Coordinates of N, CA, C and O in Angstrom, one line a residue:
Chain A
M4 N -3.9 8.6 6.3 CA -2.9 9.1 5.4 C -3.5 9.7 4.2 O -4.4 9.1 3.6
P5 N -3.1 10.8 3.7 CA -3.6 11.5 2.5 C -3.5 10.6 1.3 O -2.5 9.8 1.2
L6 N -4.4 10.7 0.4 CA -4.5 9.9 -0.8 C -4.3 10.8 -2.0 O -4.8 11.9 -2.1
F7 N -3.5 10.3 -3.0 CA -3.2 11.1 -4.2 C -3.4 10.2 -5.4 O -3.2 9.0 -5.4
M8 N -3.8 10.8 -6.5 CA -3.7 10.2 -7.8 C -2.7 10.9 -8.6 O -2.8 12.2 -8.9
D9 N -1.6 10.2 -9.0 CA -0.7 10.9 -9.9 C -0.8 10.5 -11.3 O -1.2 9.4 -11.6
V10 N -0.6 11.4 -12.2 CA -0.9 11.2 -13.6 C 0.4 11.5 -14.4 O 1.0 12.6 -14.3
H11 N 0.8 10.5 -15.2 CA 1.9 10.6 -16.1 C 1.4 10.7 -17.5 O 0.6 9.7 -17.9
S12 N 1.7 11.7 -18.3 CA 1.3 11.8 -19.7 C 2.6 11.7 -20.5 O 3.3 12.7 -20.7
L13 N 3.0 10.5 -21.0 CA 4.2 10.3 -21.6 C 4.2 10.7 -23.1 O 5.2 10.8 -23.8
G14 N 3.0 10.8 -23.6 CA 2.8 11.2 -25.0 C 2.9 10.0 -25.9 O 2.0 9.5 -26.5
D15 N 4.1 9.4 -26.0 CA 4.3 8.2 -26.8 C 3.7 7.0 -26.0 O 3.3 7.1 -24.8
G16 N 3.6 5.9 -26.6 CA 3.1 4.7 -25.9 C 4.1 4.2 -24.9 O 5.2 4.7 -24.8
V17 N 3.6 3.3 -24.0 CA 4.4 2.7 -23.0 C 3.9 1.3 -22.8 O 2.7 1.0 -23.1
T18 N 4.8 0.4 -22.4 CA 4.3 -1.0 -22.2 C 4.0 -1.3 -20.8 O 4.6 -0.7 -19.9
M19 N 3.1 -2.2 -20.5 CA 2.9 -2.7 -19.2 C 4.2 -3.2 -18.5 O 4.4 -2.9 -17.3
D20 N 5.0 -3.8 -19.3 CA 6.3 -4.3 -18.7 C 7.2 -3.2 -18.2 O 7.7 -3.3 -17.1
D21 N 7.3 -2.1 -19.0 CA 8.1 -1.0 -18.5 C 7.5 -0.4 -17.2 O 8.3 -0.1 -16.3
V22 N 6.2 -0.2 -17.2 CA 5.6 0.4 -16.0 C 5.7 -0.6 -14.8 O 5.9 -0.1 -13.7
A23 N 5.6 -1.8 -15.1 CA 5.7 -2.8 -14.0 C 7.1 -2.7 -13.3 O 7.3 -2.8 -12.1
R24 N 8.1 -2.6 -14.2 CA 9.5 -2.4 -13.6 C 9.6 -1.2 -12.8 O 10.2 -1.2 -11.7
A25 N 9.1 -0.1 -13.3 CA 9.1 1.2 -12.6 C 8.4 1.1 -11.3 O 8.8 1.5 -10.2
H26 N 7.2 0.4 -11.3 CA 6.4 0.2 -10.1 C 7.2 -0.6 -9.1 O 7.1 -0.3 -7.9
A27 N 7.9 -1.7 -9.5 CA 8.6 -2.5 -8.6 C 9.7 -1.7 -7.9 O 10.0 -1.8 -6.7
A28 N 10.3 -0.8 -8.7 CA 11.3 0.1 -8.1 C 10.7 1.1 -7.1 O 11.3 1.4 -6.0
D29 N 9.5 1.6 -7.3 CA 8.8 2.4 -6.4 C 8.6 1.6 -5.1 O 8.8 2.1 -4.0
L30 N 8.1 0.4 -5.2 CA 7.8 -0.4 -4.0 C 9.1 -0.7 -3.2 O 9.0 -0.7 -1.9
A31 N 10.2 -0.8 -3.9 CA 11.5 -1.0 -3.2 C 12.0 0.2 -2.5 O 12.9 0.2 -1.6
T32 N 11.5 1.4 -2.9 CA 12.0 2.7 -2.4 C 11.1 3.3 -1.4 O 11.5 4.2 -0.6
Q33 N 9.8 3.0 -1.4 CA 8.8 3.9 -0.8 C 8.8 3.9 0.7 O 8.5 4.9 1.4
D34 N 9.2 2.8 1.4 CA 9.1 2.6 2.8 C 9.8 3.7 3.6 O 9.3 4.3 4.6
A35 N 11.0 4.1 3.1 CA 11.8 5.2 3.7 C 11.1 6.5 3.8 O 11.4 7.4 4.6
H36 N 10.1 6.6 2.9 CA 9.4 7.9 2.8 C 7.9 7.8 3.3 O 7.1 8.7 3.1
E37 N 7.6 6.7 3.9 CA 6.2 6.5 4.4 C 5.2 6.6 3.3 O 4.1 7.2 3.5
V38 N 5.5 6.1 2.1 CA 4.7 6.2 0.9 C 4.2 4.8 0.6 O 5.0 3.8 0.7
S39 N 3.0 4.7 0.1 CA 2.5 3.4 -0.4 C 1.8 3.5 -1.7 O 0.7 4.1 -1.8
Y40 N 2.5 3.1 -2.8 CA 1.9 3.1 -4.1 C 0.9 1.9 -4.1 O 1.4 0.7 -3.9
L41 N -0.3 2.1 -4.3 CA -1.4 1.1 -4.0 C -1.8 0.4 -5.3 O -1.8 -0.9 -5.3
R42 N -2.1 1.1 -6.3 CA -2.6 0.5 -7.6 C -2.2 1.4 -8.7 O -2.0 2.6 -8.5
Y43 N -2.2 0.9 -9.9 CA -1.9 1.8 -11.1 C -2.6 1.2 -12.3 O -2.9 0.0 -12.4
W44 N -2.9 2.1 -13.2 CA -3.6 1.8 -14.5 C -2.8 2.4 -15.6 O -2.3 3.6 -15.5
V45 N -2.7 1.7 -16.7 CA -1.9 2.2 -17.8 C -2.7 2.2 -19.1 O -3.4 1.1 -19.4
A46 N -2.7 3.3 -19.9 CA -3.2 3.3 -21.2 C -2.0 3.2 -22.1 O -1.3 4.2 -22.4
E47 N -1.7 2.0 -22.6 CA -0.4 1.7 -23.3 C -0.3 2.6 -24.5 O 0.8 3.2 -24.7
G48 N -1.3 2.6 -25.4 CA -1.2 3.4 -26.6 C -1.0 4.9 -26.5 O -0.3 5.5 -27.2
E49 N -1.6 5.4 -25.4 CA -1.6 6.8 -25.2 C -0.5 7.3 -24.3 O -0.3 8.4 -24.0
G50 N 0.2 6.3 -23.7 CA 1.3 6.6 -22.8 C 0.8 7.3 -21.5 O 1.5 8.2 -21.0
Q51 N -0.4 6.9 -21.1 CA -0.9 7.6 -19.9 C -0.9 6.6 -18.7 O -1.3 5.4 -18.9
I52 N -0.5 7.1 -17.6 CA -0.4 6.2 -16.4 C -1.0 7.0 -15.2 O -0.8 8.2 -15.0
F53 N -1.8 6.2 -14.4 CA -2.5 6.7 -13.2 C -2.0 5.9 -12.1 O -2.1 4.6 -12.1
C54 N -1.4 6.5 -11.0 CA -1.0 5.8 -9.9 C -1.8 6.3 -8.6 O -1.8 7.5 -8.4
L55 N -2.4 5.4 -7.9 CA -3.1 5.7 -6.7 C -2.1 5.5 -5.5 O -1.5 4.4 -5.4
V56 N -1.9 6.5 -4.7 CA -0.8 6.4 -3.7 C -1.2 7.1 -2.4 O -1.8 8.2 -2.4
E57 N -0.9 6.4 -1.3 CA -1.0 7.1 0.0 C 0.4 7.7 0.3 O 1.4 7.0 0.2
A58 N 0.4 8.9 0.8 CA 1.7 9.5 1.2 C 1.4 10.6 2.2 O 0.3 11.2 2.2
P59 N 2.4 11.0 2.9 CA 2.2 12.1 3.9 C 1.9 13.4 3.1 O 1.1 14.3 3.6
N60 N 2.4 13.6 1.9 CA 2.2 14.7 1.1 C 2.6 14.4 -0.4 O 3.3 13.4 -0.6
A61 N 2.2 15.3 -1.3 CA 2.5 15.0 -2.7 C 4.0 15.0 -3.0 O 4.5 14.2 -3.8
E62 N 4.8 15.8 -2.2 CA 6.2 15.8 -2.4 C 6.9 14.5 -2.1 O 7.8 14.0 -2.8
A63 N 6.4 13.8 -1.1 CA 6.9 12.5 -0.7 C 6.7 11.5 -1.8 O 7.5 10.7 -2.2
A64 N 5.5 11.5 -2.4 CA 5.2 10.6 -3.5 C 6.1 10.9 -4.7 O 6.6 9.9 -5.3
D65 N 6.3 12.1 -5.0 CA 7.2 12.5 -6.1 C 8.6 12.0 -5.8 O 9.3 11.6 -6.7
T66 N 9.1 12.2 -4.6 CA 10.4 11.8 -4.2 C 10.7 10.3 -4.4 O 11.7 9.9 -4.9
V67 N 9.7 9.5 -4.1 CA 9.8 8.1 -4.4 C 10.0 7.8 -5.9 O 10.9 7.1 -6.3
H68 N 9.2 8.4 -6.7 CA 9.3 8.2 -8.2 C 10.7 8.7 -8.6 O 11.4 8.0 -9.4
R69 N 11.2 9.8 -8.1 CA 12.4 10.4 -8.5 C 13.6 9.5 -8.1 O 14.5 9.2 -8.9
E70 N 13.6 9.0 -6.9 CA 14.7 8.1 -6.5 C 14.6 6.8 -7.1 O 15.7 6.2 -7.4
A71 N 13.4 6.3 -7.4 CA 13.3 4.9 -7.9 C 13.6 4.8 -9.4 O 14.3 3.8 -9.8
H72 N 13.2 5.8 -10.2 CA 13.4 5.6 -11.6 C 13.5 7.0 -12.3 O 13.7 7.0 -13.5
G73 N 13.2 8.0 -11.6 CA 13.3 9.4 -12.3 C 12.1 9.9 -13.0 O 12.1 11.0 -13.4
L74 N 11.1 9.0 -13.2 CA 9.9 9.5 -13.9 C 8.9 10.0 -13.0 O 8.0 9.3 -12.5
V75 N 9.0 11.3 -12.7 CA 8.0 11.9 -11.8 C 6.7 12.2 -12.6 O 6.7 12.3 -13.8
A76 N 5.6 12.3 -11.9 CA 4.3 12.5 -12.5 C 4.2 13.9 -13.1 O 4.9 14.9 -12.6
D77 N 3.4 14.1 -14.1 CA 3.1 15.4 -14.6 C 2.2 16.2 -13.7 O 2.3 17.4 -13.6
H78 N 1.3 15.5 -12.9 CA 0.5 16.1 -12.0 C 0.1 15.2 -10.9 O -0.1 14.0 -11.1
V79 N 0.1 15.7 -9.7 CA -0.3 14.9 -8.5 C -1.5 15.5 -7.9 O -1.4 16.7 -7.4
Y80 N -2.6 14.8 -7.9 CA -3.9 15.4 -7.4 C -4.1 14.8 -6.0 O -4.1 13.6 -5.8
A81 N -4.4 15.7 -5.0 CA -4.9 15.2 -3.7 C -6.3 14.8 -3.9 O -7.2 15.6 -4.3
V82 N -6.7 13.6 -3.6 CA -8.0 13.1 -3.9 C -8.7 12.5 -2.7 O -8.0 12.1 -1.7
Q83 N -10.0 12.4 -2.7 CA -10.7 11.6 -1.8 C -11.4 10.5 -2.7 O -11.8 10.8 -3.8
E84 N -11.5 9.3 -2.1 CA -12.3 8.3 -2.8 C -13.7 8.3 -2.5 O -14.1 8.5 -1.3
G85 N -14.6 8.3 -3.5 CA -16.0 8.2 -3.3 C -16.5 6.9 -2.9 O -15.7 5.9 -3.0
S86 N -17.7 6.8 -2.4 CA -18.2 5.5 -1.9 C -19.7 5.4 -2.4 O -20.3 6.3 -2.9
Chain B
M492 N -14.2 -8.1 -19.4 CA -14.8 -6.8 -19.8 C -13.7 -5.7 -19.8 O -12.9 -5.6 -18.9
P493 N -13.6 -5.0 -20.9 CA -12.6 -3.9 -20.9 C -12.7 -2.9 -19.8 O -13.8 -2.7 -19.3
L494 N -11.6 -2.4 -19.4 CA -11.5 -1.4 -18.3 C -11.1 0.0 -18.8 O -10.3 0.1 -19.7
F495 N -11.7 1.0 -18.2 CA -11.5 2.3 -18.6 C -11.3 3.2 -17.4 O -11.9 3.0 -16.4
M496 N -10.5 4.3 -17.6 CA -10.4 5.4 -16.6 C -10.9 6.6 -17.3 O -10.3 7.0 -18.3
D497 N -12.0 7.1 -16.8 CA -12.5 8.4 -17.4 C -12.1 9.5 -16.5 O -12.0 9.4 -15.3
V498 N -11.8 10.6 -17.2 CA -11.2 11.8 -16.5 C -12.1 13.0 -16.8 O -12.3 13.3 -18.0
H499 N -12.6 13.6 -15.8 CA -13.4 14.9 -15.9 C -12.5 16.0 -15.3 O -12.0 15.9 -14.2
S500 N -12.3 17.1 -16.1 CA -11.6 18.2 -15.7 C -12.6 19.4 -15.7 O -12.8 20.0 -16.7
L501 N -13.2 19.6 -14.5 CA -14.3 20.6 -14.4 C -13.7 22.1 -14.3 O -14.4 23.0 -14.5
G502 N -12.4 22.2 -14.0 CA -11.8 23.5 -13.9 C -12.1 24.1 -12.5 O -11.2 24.2 -11.7
D503 N -13.4 24.4 -12.3 CA -13.7 24.9 -11.0 C -13.8 23.8 -10.0 O -13.7 22.6 -10.4
G504 N -13.9 24.1 -8.7 CA -14.0 23.0 -7.7 C -15.3 22.3 -7.8 O -16.2 22.7 -8.6
V505 N -15.3 21.1 -7.1 CA -16.5 20.3 -7.1 C -16.6 19.7 -5.7 O -15.5 19.5 -5.1
T506 N -17.7 19.4 -5.3 CA -17.8 18.8 -3.9 C -18.1 17.3 -4.0 O -18.6 16.8 -5.0
M507 N -17.6 16.6 -3.0 CA -17.8 15.1 -2.9 C -19.3 14.8 -3.0 O -19.7 13.8 -3.6
D508 N -20.1 15.7 -2.4 CA -21.6 15.4 -2.4 C -22.1 15.5 -3.8 O -23.0 14.6 -4.2
D509 N -21.7 16.5 -4.6 CA -22.2 16.6 -5.9 C -21.8 15.4 -6.8 O -22.6 14.8 -7.5
V510 N -20.6 14.9 -6.6 CA -20.1 13.8 -7.4 C -20.8 12.5 -6.9 O -21.1 11.6 -7.7
A511 N -21.0 12.4 -5.6 CA -21.7 11.2 -5.1 C -23.1 11.1 -5.7 O -23.6 10.0 -6.0
R512 N -23.8 12.3 -5.8 CA -25.1 12.2 -6.5 C -25.1 11.8 -7.9 O -25.9 11.0 -8.4
A513 N -24.1 12.3 -8.6 CA -23.9 11.9 -10.0 C -23.6 10.4 -10.1 O -24.1 9.7 -11.0
H514 N -22.7 9.9 -9.2 CA -22.3 8.5 -9.2 C -23.6 7.6 -9.0 O -23.7 6.6 -9.6
A515 N -24.4 8.1 -8.0 CA -25.6 7.3 -7.7 C -26.5 7.2 -9.0 O -27.1 6.1 -9.3
A516 N -26.5 8.3 -9.7 CA -27.3 8.3 -11.0 C -26.7 7.3 -12.0 O -27.4 6.6 -12.7
D517 N -25.4 7.3 -12.0 CA -24.7 6.3 -12.9 C -25.1 4.9 -12.6 O -25.4 4.1 -13.4
L518 N -25.1 4.6 -11.3 CA -25.3 3.2 -10.8 C -26.8 2.8 -11.2 O -27.0 1.7 -11.5
A519 N -27.7 3.8 -11.1 CA -29.1 3.5 -11.4 C -29.3 3.3 -12.9 O -30.3 2.8 -13.3
T520 N -28.4 3.8 -13.7 CA -28.5 3.8 -15.2 C -27.7 2.7 -15.9 O -28.0 2.3 -17.0
Q521 N -26.6 2.3 -15.3 CA -25.6 1.5 -16.0 C -26.0 0.1 -16.5 O -25.5 -0.3 -17.5
D522 N -26.9 -0.5 -15.7 CA -27.2 -2.0 -16.0 C -27.7 -2.2 -17.5 O -27.3 -3.2 -18.1
A523 N -28.5 -1.2 -17.9 CA -29.0 -1.4 -19.3 C -27.9 -1.4 -20.4 O -28.2 -1.8 -21.5
H524 N -26.8 -0.8 -20.0 CA -25.7 -0.7 -21.0 C -24.5 -1.6 -20.7 O -23.5 -1.5 -21.2
E525 N -24.7 -2.6 -19.7 CA -23.7 -3.5 -19.3 C -22.4 -2.8 -18.9 O -21.3 -3.2 -19.2
V526 N -22.6 -1.7 -18.2 CA -21.5 -0.9 -17.7 C -21.5 -1.0 -16.1 O -22.5 -1.1 -15.5
S527 N -20.2 -1.0 -15.6 CA -20.1 -1.0 -14.1 C -19.1 0.1 -13.7 O -17.9 -0.1 -13.9
Y528 N -19.6 1.2 -13.2 CA -18.7 2.2 -12.6 C -18.3 1.6 -11.2 O -19.1 1.3 -10.3
L529 N -17.0 1.4 -11.1 CA -16.4 0.6 -10.0 C -16.0 1.5 -8.8 O -16.3 1.2 -7.7
R530 N -15.1 2.5 -9.1 CA -14.6 3.3 -8.0 C -14.4 4.7 -8.6 O -14.3 4.8 -9.9
Y531 N -14.3 5.7 -7.8 CA -14.0 7.1 -8.3 C -13.3 7.9 -7.3 O -13.4 7.6 -6.0
W532 N -12.5 8.8 -7.7 CA -11.7 9.7 -6.9 C -11.9 11.1 -7.3 O -12.0 11.4 -8.5
V533 N -11.9 12.0 -6.4 CA -12.2 13.4 -6.6 C -11.1 14.3 -6.0 O -10.8 14.2 -4.8
A534 N -10.6 15.2 -6.8 CA -9.8 16.3 -6.3 C -10.7 17.5 -6.2 O -11.0 18.2 -7.3
E535 N -11.3 17.8 -5.1 CA -12.4 18.8 -4.9 C -11.9 20.2 -5.4 O -12.6 20.8 -6.1
G536 N -10.8 20.6 -4.9 CA -10.3 22.0 -5.2 C -10.1 22.2 -6.7 O -10.3 23.3 -7.2
E537 N -9.5 21.2 -7.3 CA -9.2 21.3 -8.8 C -10.3 20.9 -9.7 O -10.1 21.0 -10.9
G538 N -11.4 20.3 -9.2 CA -12.5 19.9 -10.0 C -12.1 18.8 -10.9 O -12.6 18.7 -12.1
Q539 N -11.3 17.9 -10.4 CA -10.8 16.8 -11.2 C -11.5 15.5 -10.7 O -11.5 15.2 -9.5
I540 N -12.0 14.7 -11.6 CA -12.6 13.4 -11.2 C -12.1 12.3 -12.1 O -12.0 12.4 -13.3
F541 N -11.8 11.2 -11.4 CA -11.3 10.0 -12.1 C -12.3 8.9 -11.8 O -12.6 8.6 -10.6
C542 N -12.9 8.2 -12.8 CA -13.8 7.1 -12.6 C -13.2 5.9 -13.3 O -12.9 5.9 -14.5
L543 N -13.2 4.8 -12.5 CA -12.7 3.5 -13.0 C -14.0 2.7 -13.4 O -14.9 2.6 -12.5
V544 N -14.0 2.2 -14.6 CA -15.3 1.7 -15.1 C -15.0 0.5 -16.0 O -14.1 0.5 -16.8
E545 N -15.8 -0.5 -15.8 CA -15.8 -1.6 -16.8 C -17.0 -1.4 -17.8 O -18.1 -1.1 -17.3
A546 N -16.7 -1.6 -19.0 CA -17.7 -1.3 -20.1 C -17.4 -2.1 -21.3 O -16.2 -2.4 -21.6
P547 N -18.4 -2.4 -22.1 CA -18.1 -3.0 -23.4 C -17.2 -2.2 -24.3 O -16.4 -2.7 -25.0
N548 N -17.3 -0.9 -24.2 CA -16.5 0.1 -24.9 C -16.6 1.4 -24.3 O -17.5 1.7 -23.5
A549 N -15.8 2.4 -24.7 CA -15.8 3.7 -24.2 C -17.1 4.4 -24.4 O -17.6 5.2 -23.5
E550 N -17.7 4.2 -25.5 CA -19.0 4.8 -25.9 C -20.1 4.5 -24.9 O -20.9 5.3 -24.5
A551 N -20.1 3.2 -24.5 CA -21.1 2.8 -23.5 C -20.9 3.5 -22.2 O -21.9 3.9 -21.5
A552 N -19.7 3.6 -21.7 CA -19.4 4.3 -20.5 C -19.9 5.8 -20.6 O -20.5 6.3 -19.7
D553 N -19.6 6.4 -21.7 CA -20.1 7.8 -22.0 C -21.6 7.9 -22.0 O -22.1 8.9 -21.4
T554 N -22.2 6.9 -22.6 CA -23.7 6.9 -22.7 C -24.3 6.9 -21.3 O -25.3 7.6 -21.1
V555 N -23.7 6.1 -20.4 CA -24.3 6.1 -19.0 C -24.2 7.5 -18.4 O -25.2 8.0 -17.8
H556 N -23.0 8.1 -18.5 CA -22.9 9.5 -17.9 C -23.9 10.4 -18.5 O -24.5 11.2 -17.9
R557 N -24.1 10.3 -19.8 CA -24.9 11.3 -20.6 C -26.4 11.1 -20.1 O -27.1 12.1 -19.8
E558 N -26.8 9.8 -20.0 CA -28.2 9.6 -19.6 C -28.4 9.9 -18.2 O -29.5 10.3 -17.8
A559 N -27.4 9.6 -17.3 CA -27.6 9.7 -15.9 C -27.6 11.2 -15.4 O -28.4 11.6 -14.6
H560 N -26.7 12.0 -16.0 CA -26.6 13.4 -15.5 C -26.0 14.4 -16.5 O -25.9 15.5 -16.2
G561 N -25.6 13.8 -17.6 CA -25.2 14.8 -18.7 C -23.7 15.2 -18.6 O -23.2 15.8 -19.6
L562 N -23.0 14.8 -17.6 CA -21.6 15.2 -17.4 C -20.7 14.1 -18.0 O -20.3 13.2 -17.3
V563 N -20.4 14.2 -19.3 CA -19.6 13.2 -19.9 C -18.1 13.6 -19.6 O -17.8 14.7 -19.3
A564 N -17.2 12.6 -19.6 CA -15.8 12.8 -19.3 C -15.1 13.6 -20.4 O -15.6 13.5 -21.6
D565 N -14.1 14.2 -20.0 CA -13.3 14.9 -21.0 C -12.4 13.9 -21.8 O -12.1 14.2 -23.0
H566 N -12.0 12.9 -21.2 CA -11.3 11.8 -21.9 C -11.5 10.5 -21.2 O -11.7 10.4 -20.0
V567 N -11.7 9.5 -22.0 CA -11.8 8.1 -21.5 C -10.7 7.3 -22.0 O -10.5 7.1 -23.3
Y568 N -9.9 6.8 -21.1 CA -8.7 6.0 -21.5 C -9.0 4.5 -21.3 O -9.4 4.1 -20.2
A569 N -8.7 3.7 -22.3 CA -8.7 2.3 -22.2 C -7.5 1.9 -21.4 O -6.3 2.2 -21.9
V570 N -7.6 1.3 -20.3 CA -6.5 1.0 -19.4 C -6.4 -0.5 -19.0 O -7.4 -1.3 -19.1
Q571 N -5.2 -0.9 -18.6 CA -5.0 -2.2 -18.0 C -4.5 -1.9 -16.6 O -3.8 -0.9 -16.4
E572 N -4.9 -2.7 -15.6 CA -4.4 -2.5 -14.3 C -3.2 -3.2 -14.1 O -3.0 -4.4 -14.5
G573 N -2.2 -2.6 -13.5 CA -0.9 -3.2 -13.2 C -1.0 -4.1 -11.9 O -2.0 -4.0 -11.2
S574 N -0.1 -4.9 -11.7 CA -0.1 -5.8 -10.5 C 1.3 -5.9 -9.9 O 2.3 -5.4 -10.5

């Protein structure tokens, strides 16, 4: 399954709690789209969020965010993990 | 140990092989600075690299990149991992 890193640049700060709630909504939504949000990292002060996600394509990953909470990423990068 | 996501935006493409060589140089350099480059992801076509790294501070992570291969990140975010 292709791997993506999606990046949210909210500008203002964001709290871990807010992102955790959004992530829980992603998990509750993703199965219908064959998407797996795997891990995420948050820079609270800078409002920056990185989500590592397996999905059939970038659009499917976006669709899960849109349906779950409406906060789609600013950019979704197709990535490979180094070893 | 604090956790950081560093982001390199090379603009042009980059190959997994080139990044793997740079990462190997990081691993050979990091111990003296108490830094651990943990994982990394590469968008080859877009020249985007994300490195997850434990370090005493962002400067130490940058120092390892600078000493190892000279390619410092465009931005280093202090992050927390969600669960």
